GROMACS .gro file of C-alpha atoms in nm:
model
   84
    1UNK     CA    1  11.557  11.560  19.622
    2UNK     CA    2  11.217  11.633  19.798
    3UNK     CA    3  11.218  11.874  20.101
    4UNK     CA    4  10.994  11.863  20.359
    5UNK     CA    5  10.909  12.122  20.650
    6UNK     CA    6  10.761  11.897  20.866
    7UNK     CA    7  10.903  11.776  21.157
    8UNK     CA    8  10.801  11.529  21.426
    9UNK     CA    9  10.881  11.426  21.764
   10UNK     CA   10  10.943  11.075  21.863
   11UNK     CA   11  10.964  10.913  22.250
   12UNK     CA   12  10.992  10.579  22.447
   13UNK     CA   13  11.135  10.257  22.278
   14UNK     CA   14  10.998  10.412  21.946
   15UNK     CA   15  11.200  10.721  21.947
   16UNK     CA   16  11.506  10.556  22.100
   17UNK     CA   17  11.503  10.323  21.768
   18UNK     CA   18  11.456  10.590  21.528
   19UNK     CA   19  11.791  10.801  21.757
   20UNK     CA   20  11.994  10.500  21.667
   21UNK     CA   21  11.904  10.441  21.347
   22UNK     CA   22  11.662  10.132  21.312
   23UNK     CA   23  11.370  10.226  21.144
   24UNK     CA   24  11.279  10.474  20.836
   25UNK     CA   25  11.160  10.806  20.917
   26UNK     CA   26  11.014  11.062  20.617
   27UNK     CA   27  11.093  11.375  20.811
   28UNK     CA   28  11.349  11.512  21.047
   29UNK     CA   29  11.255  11.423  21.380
   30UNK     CA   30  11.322  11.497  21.734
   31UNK     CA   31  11.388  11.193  21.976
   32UNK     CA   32  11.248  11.344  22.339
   33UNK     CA   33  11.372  11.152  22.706
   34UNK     CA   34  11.013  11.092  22.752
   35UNK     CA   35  11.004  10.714  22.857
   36UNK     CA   36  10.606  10.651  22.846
   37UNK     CA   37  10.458  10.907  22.561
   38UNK     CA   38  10.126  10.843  22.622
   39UNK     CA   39  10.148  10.834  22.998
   40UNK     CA   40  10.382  11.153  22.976
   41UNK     CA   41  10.160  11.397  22.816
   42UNK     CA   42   9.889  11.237  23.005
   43UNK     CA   43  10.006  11.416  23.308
   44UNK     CA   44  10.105  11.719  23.139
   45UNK     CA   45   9.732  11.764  23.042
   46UNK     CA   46   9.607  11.742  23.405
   47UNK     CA   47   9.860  11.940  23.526
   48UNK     CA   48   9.749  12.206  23.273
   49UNK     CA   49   9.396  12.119  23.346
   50UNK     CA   50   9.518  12.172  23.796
   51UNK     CA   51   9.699  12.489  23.678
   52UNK     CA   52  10.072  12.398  23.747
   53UNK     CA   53  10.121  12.566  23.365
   54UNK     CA   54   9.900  12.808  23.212
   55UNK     CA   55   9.822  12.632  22.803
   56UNK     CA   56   9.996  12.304  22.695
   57UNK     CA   57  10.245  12.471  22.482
   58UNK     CA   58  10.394  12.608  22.803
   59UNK     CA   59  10.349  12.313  22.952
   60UNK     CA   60  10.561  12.129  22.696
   61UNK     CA   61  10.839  12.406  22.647
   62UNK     CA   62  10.913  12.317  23.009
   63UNK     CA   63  10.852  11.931  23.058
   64UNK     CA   64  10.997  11.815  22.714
   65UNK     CA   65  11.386  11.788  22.689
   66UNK     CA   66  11.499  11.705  22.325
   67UNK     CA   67  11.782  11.470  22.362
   68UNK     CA   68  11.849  11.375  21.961
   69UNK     CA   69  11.726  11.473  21.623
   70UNK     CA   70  11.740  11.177  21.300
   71UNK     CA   71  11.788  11.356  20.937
   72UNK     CA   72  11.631  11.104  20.687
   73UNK     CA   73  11.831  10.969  20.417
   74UNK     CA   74  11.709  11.154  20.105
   75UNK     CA   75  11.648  10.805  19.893
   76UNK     CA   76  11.376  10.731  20.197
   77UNK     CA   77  11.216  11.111  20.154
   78UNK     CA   78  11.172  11.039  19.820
   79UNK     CA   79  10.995  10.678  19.849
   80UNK     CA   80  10.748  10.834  20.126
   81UNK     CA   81  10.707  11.145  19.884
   82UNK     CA   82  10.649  10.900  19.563
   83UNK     CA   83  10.365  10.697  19.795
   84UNK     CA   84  10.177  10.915  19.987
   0.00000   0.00000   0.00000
């Protein structure tokens, strides 16, 4: 079995497909209630950048809710292990 320490986040229609289980993932991965990713962290740059938060990290410890994590299926780790 390959292990991986990796982990990613996942949010809008992506990361609600991966929480219920369409889609392959290669790592364990947090599903966020972010709607609009893109849109999302967006604003949480400028409201870094109008200093509402003092460095993203902070920013994103207080904006981001996890709502889900996915374990991949071993046989999948081991495919995306074999090919990249």
């Amino acid at each position: 079995m390959v292990e991986s320490r990796l982990q990613g986040r996942n949010s809008g229609g992506g990361g609600r497909g991966i929480a219920q289980g369409d889609g392959e993932i290669a790592q364990p991965t947090e599903v966020t209630d972010a709607a609009d990713g893109a849109a999302f962290g967006a604003a949480l740059l400028a409201a870094v950048g109008a200093g509402n938060w003092p460095d993203i990290p902070s920013a994103c410890r207080a904006a981001i809710t996890i709502t889900g994590a996915v374990t991949p299926l071993p046989a999948q780790m081991e495919t995306y292990a074999s090919r990249y």
